[in-house]
Coordinates of C-alpha atoms (C1' of nucleotides) in Angstrom, one line a residue:
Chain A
X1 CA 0.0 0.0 0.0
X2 CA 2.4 2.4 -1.5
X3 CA 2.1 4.3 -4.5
X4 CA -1.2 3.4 -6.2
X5 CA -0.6 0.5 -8.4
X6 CA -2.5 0.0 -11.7
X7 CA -6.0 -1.1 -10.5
X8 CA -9.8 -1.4 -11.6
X9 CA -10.9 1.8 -13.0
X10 CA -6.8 3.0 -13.5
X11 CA -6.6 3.0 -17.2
X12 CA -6.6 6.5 -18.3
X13 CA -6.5 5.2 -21.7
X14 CA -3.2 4.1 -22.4
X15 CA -2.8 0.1 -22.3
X16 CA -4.5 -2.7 -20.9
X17 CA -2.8 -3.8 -17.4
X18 CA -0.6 -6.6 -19.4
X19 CA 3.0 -5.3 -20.7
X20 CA 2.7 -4.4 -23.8
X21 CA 0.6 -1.6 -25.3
X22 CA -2.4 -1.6 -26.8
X23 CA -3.6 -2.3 -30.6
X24 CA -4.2 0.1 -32.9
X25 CA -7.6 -0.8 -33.8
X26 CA -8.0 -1.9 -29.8
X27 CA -6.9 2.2 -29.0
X28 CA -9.2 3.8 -31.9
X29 CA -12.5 1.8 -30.4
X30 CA -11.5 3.0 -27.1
X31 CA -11.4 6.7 -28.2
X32 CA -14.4 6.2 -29.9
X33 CA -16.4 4.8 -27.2
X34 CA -15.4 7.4 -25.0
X35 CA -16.4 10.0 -27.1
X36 CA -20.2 8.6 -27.6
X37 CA -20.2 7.8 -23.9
X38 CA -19.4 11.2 -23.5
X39 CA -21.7 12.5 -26.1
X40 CA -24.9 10.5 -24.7
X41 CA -24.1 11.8 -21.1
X42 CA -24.2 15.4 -22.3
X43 CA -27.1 14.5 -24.4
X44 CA -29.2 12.4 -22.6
X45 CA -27.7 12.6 -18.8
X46 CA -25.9 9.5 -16.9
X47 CA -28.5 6.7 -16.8
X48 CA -29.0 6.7 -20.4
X49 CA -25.4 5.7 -20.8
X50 CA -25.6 1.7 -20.9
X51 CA -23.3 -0.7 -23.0
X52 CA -25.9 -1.6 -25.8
X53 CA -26.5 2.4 -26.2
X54 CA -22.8 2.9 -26.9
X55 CA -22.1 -0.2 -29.2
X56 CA -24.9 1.5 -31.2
X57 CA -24.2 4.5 -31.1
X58 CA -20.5 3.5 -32.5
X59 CA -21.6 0.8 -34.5
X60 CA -19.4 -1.3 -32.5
X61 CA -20.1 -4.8 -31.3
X62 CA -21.3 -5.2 -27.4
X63 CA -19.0 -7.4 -26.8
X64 CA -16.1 -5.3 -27.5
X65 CA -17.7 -2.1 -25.6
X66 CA -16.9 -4.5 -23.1
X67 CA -13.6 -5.5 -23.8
X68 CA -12.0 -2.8 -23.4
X69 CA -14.5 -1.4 -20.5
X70 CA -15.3 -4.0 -18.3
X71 CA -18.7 -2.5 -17.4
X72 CA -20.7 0.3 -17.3
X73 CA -19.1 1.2 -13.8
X74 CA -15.4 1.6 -16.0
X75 CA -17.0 3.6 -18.8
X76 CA -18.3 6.1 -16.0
X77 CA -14.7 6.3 -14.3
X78 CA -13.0 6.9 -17.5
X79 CA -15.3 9.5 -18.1
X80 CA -14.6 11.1 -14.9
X81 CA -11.0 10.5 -15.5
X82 CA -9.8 13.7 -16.7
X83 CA -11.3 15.8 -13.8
X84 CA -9.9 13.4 -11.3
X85 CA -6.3 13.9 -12.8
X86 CA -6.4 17.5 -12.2
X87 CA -7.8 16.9 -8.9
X88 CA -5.0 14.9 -7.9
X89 CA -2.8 17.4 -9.2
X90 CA -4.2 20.4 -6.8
X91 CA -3.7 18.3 -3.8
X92 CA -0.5 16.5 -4.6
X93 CA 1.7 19.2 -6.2
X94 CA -0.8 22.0 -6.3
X95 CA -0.3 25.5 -4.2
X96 CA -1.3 25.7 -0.8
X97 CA -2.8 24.9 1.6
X98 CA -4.6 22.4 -0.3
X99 CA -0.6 20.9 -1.8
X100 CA 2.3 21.0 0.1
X101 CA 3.8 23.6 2.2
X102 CA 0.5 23.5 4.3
X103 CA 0.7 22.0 7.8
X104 CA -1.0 18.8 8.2
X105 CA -4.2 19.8 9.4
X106 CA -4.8 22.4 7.1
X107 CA -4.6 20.2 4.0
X108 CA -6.4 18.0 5.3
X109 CA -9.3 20.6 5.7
X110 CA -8.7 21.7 2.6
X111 CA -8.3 18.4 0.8
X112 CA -11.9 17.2 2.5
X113 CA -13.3 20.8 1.4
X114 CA -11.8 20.2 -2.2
X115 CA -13.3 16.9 -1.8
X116 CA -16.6 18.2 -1.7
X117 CA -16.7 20.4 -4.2
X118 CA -15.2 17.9 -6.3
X119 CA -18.2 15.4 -5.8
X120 CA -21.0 18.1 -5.4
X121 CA -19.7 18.7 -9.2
X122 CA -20.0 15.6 -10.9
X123 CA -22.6 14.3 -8.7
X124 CA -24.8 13.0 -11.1
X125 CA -22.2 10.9 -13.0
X126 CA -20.6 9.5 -9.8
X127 CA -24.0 8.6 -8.5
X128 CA -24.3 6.7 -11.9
X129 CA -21.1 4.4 -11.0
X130 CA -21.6 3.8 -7.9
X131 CA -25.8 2.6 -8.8
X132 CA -23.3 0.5 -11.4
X133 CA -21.6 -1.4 -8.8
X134 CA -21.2 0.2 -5.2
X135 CA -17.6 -1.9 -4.1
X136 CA -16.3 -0.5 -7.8
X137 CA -15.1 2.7 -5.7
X138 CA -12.7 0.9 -3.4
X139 CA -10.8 -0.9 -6.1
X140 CA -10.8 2.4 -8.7
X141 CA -7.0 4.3 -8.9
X142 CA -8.9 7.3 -7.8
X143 CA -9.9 6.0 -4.9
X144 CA -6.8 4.4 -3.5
X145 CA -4.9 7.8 -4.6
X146 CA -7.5 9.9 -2.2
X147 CA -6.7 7.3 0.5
X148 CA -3.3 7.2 0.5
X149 CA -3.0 10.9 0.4
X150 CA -5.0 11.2 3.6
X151 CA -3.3 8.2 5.3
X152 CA -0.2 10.4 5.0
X153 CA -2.0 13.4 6.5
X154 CA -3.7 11.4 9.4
X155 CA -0.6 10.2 10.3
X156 CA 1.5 13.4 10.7
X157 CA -1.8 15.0 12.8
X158 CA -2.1 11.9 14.9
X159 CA 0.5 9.6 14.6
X160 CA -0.4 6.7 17.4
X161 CA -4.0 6.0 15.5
X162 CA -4.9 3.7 13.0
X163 CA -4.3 6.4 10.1
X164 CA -5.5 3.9 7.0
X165 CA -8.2 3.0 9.0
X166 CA -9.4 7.0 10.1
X167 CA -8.8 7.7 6.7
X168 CA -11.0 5.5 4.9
X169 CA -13.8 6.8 7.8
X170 CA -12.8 10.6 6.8
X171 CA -13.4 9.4 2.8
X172 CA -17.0 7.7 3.7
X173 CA -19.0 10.9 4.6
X174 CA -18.3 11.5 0.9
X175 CA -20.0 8.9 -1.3
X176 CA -22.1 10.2 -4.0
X177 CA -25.1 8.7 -2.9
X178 CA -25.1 10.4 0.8
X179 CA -24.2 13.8 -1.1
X180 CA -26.7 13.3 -3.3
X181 CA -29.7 12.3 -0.2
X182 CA -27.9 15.5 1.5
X183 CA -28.0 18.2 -1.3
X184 CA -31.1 17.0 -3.3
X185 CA -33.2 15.5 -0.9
X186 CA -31.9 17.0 2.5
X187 CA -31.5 20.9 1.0
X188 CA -28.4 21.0 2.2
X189 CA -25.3 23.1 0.7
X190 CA -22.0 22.4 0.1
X191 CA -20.6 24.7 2.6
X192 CA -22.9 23.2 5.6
X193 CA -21.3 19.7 4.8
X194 CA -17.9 21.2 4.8
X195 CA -18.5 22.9 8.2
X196 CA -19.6 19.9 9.8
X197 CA -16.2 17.4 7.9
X198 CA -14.9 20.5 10.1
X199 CA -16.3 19.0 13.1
X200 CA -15.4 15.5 12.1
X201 CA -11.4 16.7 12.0
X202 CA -11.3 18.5 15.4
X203 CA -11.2 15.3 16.9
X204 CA -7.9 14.5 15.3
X205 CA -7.0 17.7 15.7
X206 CA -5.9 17.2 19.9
X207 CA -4.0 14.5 20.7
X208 CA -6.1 12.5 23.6
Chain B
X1 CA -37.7 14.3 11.4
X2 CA -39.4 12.5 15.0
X3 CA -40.4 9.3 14.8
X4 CA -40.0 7.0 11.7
X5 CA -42.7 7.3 9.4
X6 CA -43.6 4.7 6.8
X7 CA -41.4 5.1 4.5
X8 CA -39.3 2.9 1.9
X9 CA -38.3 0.0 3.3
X10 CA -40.2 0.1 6.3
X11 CA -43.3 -2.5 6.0
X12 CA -43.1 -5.3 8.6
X13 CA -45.8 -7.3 6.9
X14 CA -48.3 -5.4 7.6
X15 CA -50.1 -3.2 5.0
X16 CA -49.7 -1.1 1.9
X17 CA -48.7 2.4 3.0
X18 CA -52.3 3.0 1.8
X19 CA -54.7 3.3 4.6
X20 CA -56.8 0.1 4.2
X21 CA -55.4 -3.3 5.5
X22 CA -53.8 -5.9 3.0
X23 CA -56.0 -8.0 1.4
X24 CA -55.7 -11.7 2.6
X25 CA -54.5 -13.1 -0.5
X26 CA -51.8 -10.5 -0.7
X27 CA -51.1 -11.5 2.7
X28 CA -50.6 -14.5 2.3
X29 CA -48.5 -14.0 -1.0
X30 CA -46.0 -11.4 0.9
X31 CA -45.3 -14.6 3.2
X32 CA -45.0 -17.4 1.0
X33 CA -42.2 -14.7 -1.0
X34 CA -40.6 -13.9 2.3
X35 CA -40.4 -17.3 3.0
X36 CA -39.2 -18.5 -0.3
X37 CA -36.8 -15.4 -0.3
X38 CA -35.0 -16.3 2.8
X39 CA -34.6 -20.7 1.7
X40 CA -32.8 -19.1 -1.9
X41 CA -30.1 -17.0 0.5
X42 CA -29.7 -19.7 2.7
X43 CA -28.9 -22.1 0.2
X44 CA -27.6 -20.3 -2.5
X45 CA -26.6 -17.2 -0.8
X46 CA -28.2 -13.5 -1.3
X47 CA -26.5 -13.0 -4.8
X48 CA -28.9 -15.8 -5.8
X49 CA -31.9 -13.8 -4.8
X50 CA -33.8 -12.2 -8.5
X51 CA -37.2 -11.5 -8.5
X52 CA -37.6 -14.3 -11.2
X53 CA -36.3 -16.7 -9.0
X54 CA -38.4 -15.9 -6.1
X55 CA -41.8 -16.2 -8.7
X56 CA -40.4 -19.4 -10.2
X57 CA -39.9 -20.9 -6.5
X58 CA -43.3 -19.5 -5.3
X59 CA -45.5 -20.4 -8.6
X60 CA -46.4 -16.6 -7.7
X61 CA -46.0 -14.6 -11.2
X62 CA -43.3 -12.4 -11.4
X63 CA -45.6 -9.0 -11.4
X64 CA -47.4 -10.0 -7.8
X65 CA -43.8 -10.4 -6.5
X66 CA -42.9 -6.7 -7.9
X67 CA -46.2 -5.4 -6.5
X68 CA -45.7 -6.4 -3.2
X69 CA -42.2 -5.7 -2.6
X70 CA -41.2 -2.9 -5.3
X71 CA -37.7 -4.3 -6.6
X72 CA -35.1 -6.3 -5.3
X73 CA -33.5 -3.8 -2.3
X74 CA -36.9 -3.9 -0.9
X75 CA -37.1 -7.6 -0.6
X76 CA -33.9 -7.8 1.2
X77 CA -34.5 -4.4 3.7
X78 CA -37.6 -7.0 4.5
X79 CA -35.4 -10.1 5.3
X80 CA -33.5 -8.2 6.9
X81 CA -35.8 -6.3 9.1
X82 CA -36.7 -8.8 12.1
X83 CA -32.9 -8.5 13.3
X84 CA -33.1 -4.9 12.6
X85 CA -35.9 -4.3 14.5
X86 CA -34.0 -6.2 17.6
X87 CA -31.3 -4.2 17.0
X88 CA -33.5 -0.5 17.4
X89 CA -35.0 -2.3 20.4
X90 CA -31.0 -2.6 21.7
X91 CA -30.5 1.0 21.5
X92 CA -34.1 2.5 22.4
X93 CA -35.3 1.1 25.3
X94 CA -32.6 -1.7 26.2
X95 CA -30.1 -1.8 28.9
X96 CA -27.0 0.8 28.8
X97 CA -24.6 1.6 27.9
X98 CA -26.5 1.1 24.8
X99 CA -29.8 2.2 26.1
X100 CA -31.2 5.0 28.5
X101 CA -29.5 6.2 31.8
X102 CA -26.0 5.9 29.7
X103 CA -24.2 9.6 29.2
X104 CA -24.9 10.4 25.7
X105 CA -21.2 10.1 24.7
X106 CA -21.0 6.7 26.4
X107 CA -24.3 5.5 24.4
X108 CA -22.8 7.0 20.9
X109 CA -19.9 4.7 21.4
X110 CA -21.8 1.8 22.0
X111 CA -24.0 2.2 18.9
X112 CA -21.2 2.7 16.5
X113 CA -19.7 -0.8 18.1
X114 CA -23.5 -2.1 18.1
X115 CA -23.4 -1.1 14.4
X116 CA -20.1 -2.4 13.0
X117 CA -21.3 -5.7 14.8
X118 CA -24.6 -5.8 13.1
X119 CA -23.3 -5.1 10.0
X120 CA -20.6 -7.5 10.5
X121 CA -23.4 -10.1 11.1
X122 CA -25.6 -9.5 8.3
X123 CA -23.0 -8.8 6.0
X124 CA -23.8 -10.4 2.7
X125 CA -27.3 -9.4 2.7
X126 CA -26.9 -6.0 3.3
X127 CA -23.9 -5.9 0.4
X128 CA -26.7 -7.5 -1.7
X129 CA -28.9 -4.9 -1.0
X130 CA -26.7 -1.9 -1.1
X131 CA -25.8 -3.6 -4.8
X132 CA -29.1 -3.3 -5.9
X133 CA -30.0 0.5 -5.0
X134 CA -27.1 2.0 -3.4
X135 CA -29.2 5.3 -2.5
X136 CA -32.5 3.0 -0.6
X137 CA -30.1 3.0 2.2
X138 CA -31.3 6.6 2.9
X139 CA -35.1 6.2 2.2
X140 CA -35.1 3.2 4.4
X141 CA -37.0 3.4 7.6
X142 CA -34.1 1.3 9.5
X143 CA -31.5 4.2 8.5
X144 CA -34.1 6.8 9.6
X145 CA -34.1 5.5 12.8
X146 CA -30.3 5.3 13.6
X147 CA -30.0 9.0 11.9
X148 CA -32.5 10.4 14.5
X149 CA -31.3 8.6 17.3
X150 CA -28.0 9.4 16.7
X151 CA -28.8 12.8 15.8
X152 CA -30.5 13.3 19.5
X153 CA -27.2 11.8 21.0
X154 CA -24.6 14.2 18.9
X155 CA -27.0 17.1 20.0
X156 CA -26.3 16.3 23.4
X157 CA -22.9 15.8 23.3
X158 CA -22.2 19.1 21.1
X159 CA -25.4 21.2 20.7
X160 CA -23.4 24.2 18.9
X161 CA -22.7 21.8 15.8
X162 CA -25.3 20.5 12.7
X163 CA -25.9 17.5 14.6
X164 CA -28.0 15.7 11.8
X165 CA -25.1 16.5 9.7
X166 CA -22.7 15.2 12.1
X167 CA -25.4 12.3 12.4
X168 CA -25.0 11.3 8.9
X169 CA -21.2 11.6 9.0
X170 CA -21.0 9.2 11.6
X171 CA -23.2 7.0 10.2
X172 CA -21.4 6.5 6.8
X173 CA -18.4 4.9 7.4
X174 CA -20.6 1.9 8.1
X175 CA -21.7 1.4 4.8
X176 CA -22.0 -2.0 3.8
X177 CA -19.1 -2.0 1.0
X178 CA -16.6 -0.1 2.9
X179 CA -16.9 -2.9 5.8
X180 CA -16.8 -5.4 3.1
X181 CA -13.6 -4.0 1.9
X182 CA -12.2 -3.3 5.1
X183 CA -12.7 -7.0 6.5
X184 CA -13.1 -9.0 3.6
X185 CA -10.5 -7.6 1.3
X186 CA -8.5 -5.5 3.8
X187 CA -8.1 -8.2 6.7
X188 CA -9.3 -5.4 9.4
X189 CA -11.5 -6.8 12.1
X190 CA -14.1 -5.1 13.6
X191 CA -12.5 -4.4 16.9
X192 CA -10.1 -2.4 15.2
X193 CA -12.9 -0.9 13.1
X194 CA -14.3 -0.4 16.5
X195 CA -11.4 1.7 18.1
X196 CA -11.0 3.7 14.9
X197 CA -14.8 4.9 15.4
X198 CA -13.3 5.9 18.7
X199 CA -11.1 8.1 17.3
X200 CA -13.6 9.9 15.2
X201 CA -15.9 10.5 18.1
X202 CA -12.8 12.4 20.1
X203 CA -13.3 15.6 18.0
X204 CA -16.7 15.7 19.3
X205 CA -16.4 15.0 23.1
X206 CA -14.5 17.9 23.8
X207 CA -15.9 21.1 22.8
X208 CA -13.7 23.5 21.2
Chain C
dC1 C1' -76.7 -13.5 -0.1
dC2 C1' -75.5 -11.2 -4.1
dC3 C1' -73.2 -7.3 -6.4
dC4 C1' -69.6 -4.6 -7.8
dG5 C1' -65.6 -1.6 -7.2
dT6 C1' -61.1 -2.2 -6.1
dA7 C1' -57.1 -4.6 -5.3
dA8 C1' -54.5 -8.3 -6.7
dC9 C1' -52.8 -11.5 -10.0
dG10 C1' -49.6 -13.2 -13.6
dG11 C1' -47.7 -13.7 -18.0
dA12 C1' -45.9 -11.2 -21.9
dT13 C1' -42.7 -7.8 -23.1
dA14 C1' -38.9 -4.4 -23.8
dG15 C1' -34.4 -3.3 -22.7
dC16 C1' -30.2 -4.1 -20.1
dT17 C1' -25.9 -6.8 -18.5
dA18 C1' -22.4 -9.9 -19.2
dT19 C1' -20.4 -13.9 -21.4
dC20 C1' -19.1 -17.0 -25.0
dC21 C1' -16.9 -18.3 -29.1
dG22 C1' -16.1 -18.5 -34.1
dT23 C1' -14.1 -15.1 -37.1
dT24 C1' -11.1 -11.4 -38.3
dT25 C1' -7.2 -8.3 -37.9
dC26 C1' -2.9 -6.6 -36.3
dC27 C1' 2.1 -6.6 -36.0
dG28 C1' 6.6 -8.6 -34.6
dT29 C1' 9.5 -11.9 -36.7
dC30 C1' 12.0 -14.0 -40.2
Chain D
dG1 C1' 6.6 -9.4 -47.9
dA2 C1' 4.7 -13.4 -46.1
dC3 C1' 3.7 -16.0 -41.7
dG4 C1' 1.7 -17.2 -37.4
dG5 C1' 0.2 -16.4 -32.9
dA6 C1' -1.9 -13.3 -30.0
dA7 C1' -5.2 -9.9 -29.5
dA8 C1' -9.4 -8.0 -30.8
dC9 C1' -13.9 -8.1 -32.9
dG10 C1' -19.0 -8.7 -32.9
dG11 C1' -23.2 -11.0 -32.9
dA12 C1' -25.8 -14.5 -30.6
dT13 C1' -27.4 -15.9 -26.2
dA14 C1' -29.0 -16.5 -21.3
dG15 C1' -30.8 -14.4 -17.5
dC16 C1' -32.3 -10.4 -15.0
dT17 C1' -35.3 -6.0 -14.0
dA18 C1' -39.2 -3.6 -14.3
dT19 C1' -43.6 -2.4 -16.4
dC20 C1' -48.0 -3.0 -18.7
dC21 C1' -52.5 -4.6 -18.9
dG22 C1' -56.2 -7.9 -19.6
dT23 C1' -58.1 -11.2 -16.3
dT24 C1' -59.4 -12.9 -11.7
dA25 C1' -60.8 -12.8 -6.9
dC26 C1' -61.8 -10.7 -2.5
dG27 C1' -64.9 -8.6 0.7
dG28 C1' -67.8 -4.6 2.4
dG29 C1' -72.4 -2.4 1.4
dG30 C1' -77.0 -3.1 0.4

DNA sequence: CCCCGTAACGGATAGCTATCCGTTTCCGTC
DNA sequence: GACGGAAACGGATAGCTATCCGTTACGGGG
């Protein structure tokens, strides 16, 4: 539990997770799919985007839509891909106090504010994966980059705890589907559910 | 938000949320479905559980089984409901420190331990069910109940903070896939999941 | 006790997921 | 530039969800 290895949902469109690269033809259909997954999103919203819609839309067969996505969970994280990579960027090399040069603390606060803006934005589309296949999240790149990033953090603000553990619990109050019950359903804004992720750090904040 | 209203999820047996009683051919349906419901999860396990299968097992056609229990999360919030309802017994009117005449930071511990047991216990189902309809968990009745009782503990324990924010917060980290990839795919057991909900209730005990 | 409105029933149906496997295409090697 | 194996392709298929709607059965009012 390092750097984030190559995982479920880490392709960012280079090769498959074998050696050698991918095919030409493999490479083209994956650009293609991506761009009518992307169209019928925009077009149609999230839950329009299933398998049989984009091998039609492409003229492609099914059963390659699903070779090179393994299911409609994977198309939706490669769609959220590019977003996620700049995100990763802010809070890994990115000015402060969400990047380095920030005490501990801080960035954490910051990265958890970050954090909800970041799902509050593409809320409808992270929603859609995770209606896809709930567990996909713990075994996506993403994922695994966000925790190890706060494991690191927890640790230097509270060194004896269980930081991997905490920092999976910090991650949880973030799931689309509770942001969604909060802001749609529960009227809530962004800033109120920052304020109290607020509440949630002061804890770690003083040693017992 | 004060006592759990009829709401998804949250229909013992008894009737339709419609005023009238259930008719006693639909009674008698729901409990021949419930019945054949819980022999395909015993023996084949809840991944096994489809509507169709339930019909074909019952002779009942597959619309009756849609009628009475709207799709597939619904069927398993029902099997899972007698334990559930033991469980709100626990921490409403049981013995402390997970009942009354327990300090309110004293009781919030022992329901987050109560809860990573229970969920522990019923694992699979609830998985099964948060697989189905990841956002039902919030329309539930059983997830009503532990908000606002949880909600009236964090508001006694810090009364300046959102507690049905804080409530929610708290709650999440017990999601059914993160404790599945916690124990079953991250080797964590729940006494350590345990202590690490300790840690996140710190911030709140003391107020700032 | 019958009558009738309402609820319930159940099979047919459309559309989706995911897999399988025979066929085709690429591309490194010689 | 031809060859051959690995990779990719794509349509057919099985099984599931969820809905629709014509038919059936219950049970309270008269």
């Amino acid at each position: 539990m390092d750097a984030p290895q190559p995982q479920h949902g880490d392709r960012p469109g280079r090769g498959p997770r074998t050696g050698r690269a991918e095919r030409a033809d493999a490479a083209g259909n994956r650009r293609r799919i991506l761009e009518a997954a992307a169209r019928i999103v925009a077009e149609k919203g999230p839950d329009a985007l299933t398998m049989n819609a984009v091998a039609h839309e492409t003229g492609i067969g099914v059963g390659t839509v699903y070779r090179r996505f393994g299911d409609v969970a994977q198309l939706l994280f490669a769609l959220l891909d590019e977003r996620e990579k700049r995100f990763q960027e802010a809070f890994m090399t990115g000015p402060p106090p969400l990047g380095p040069d920030a005490p501990p603390l801080e960035r954490l606060r910051a990265f958890l504010h970050a954090l909800a803006d970041r799902v509050t934005d593409q809320l409808d589309l992270m929603l859609a994966a995770e209606t896809a296949a709930p567990s996909a999240r713990y075994s996506s790149g993403a994922y695994a980059t966000m925790h190890t990033h706060v494991t690191v953090l927890v640790t230097r603000v509270r060194p004896e705890g269980d930081a991997a553990l905490l920092a999976h619990m910090l991650l949880a109050p973030f799931v689309p589907s509770l942001t969604h019950h909060l802001t749609r359903d529960g009227g809530r804004t962004v800033d109120e559910i920052k304020a109290a992720a607020d509440d949630l750090l002061l804890g770690l904040a003083r040693p017992r």
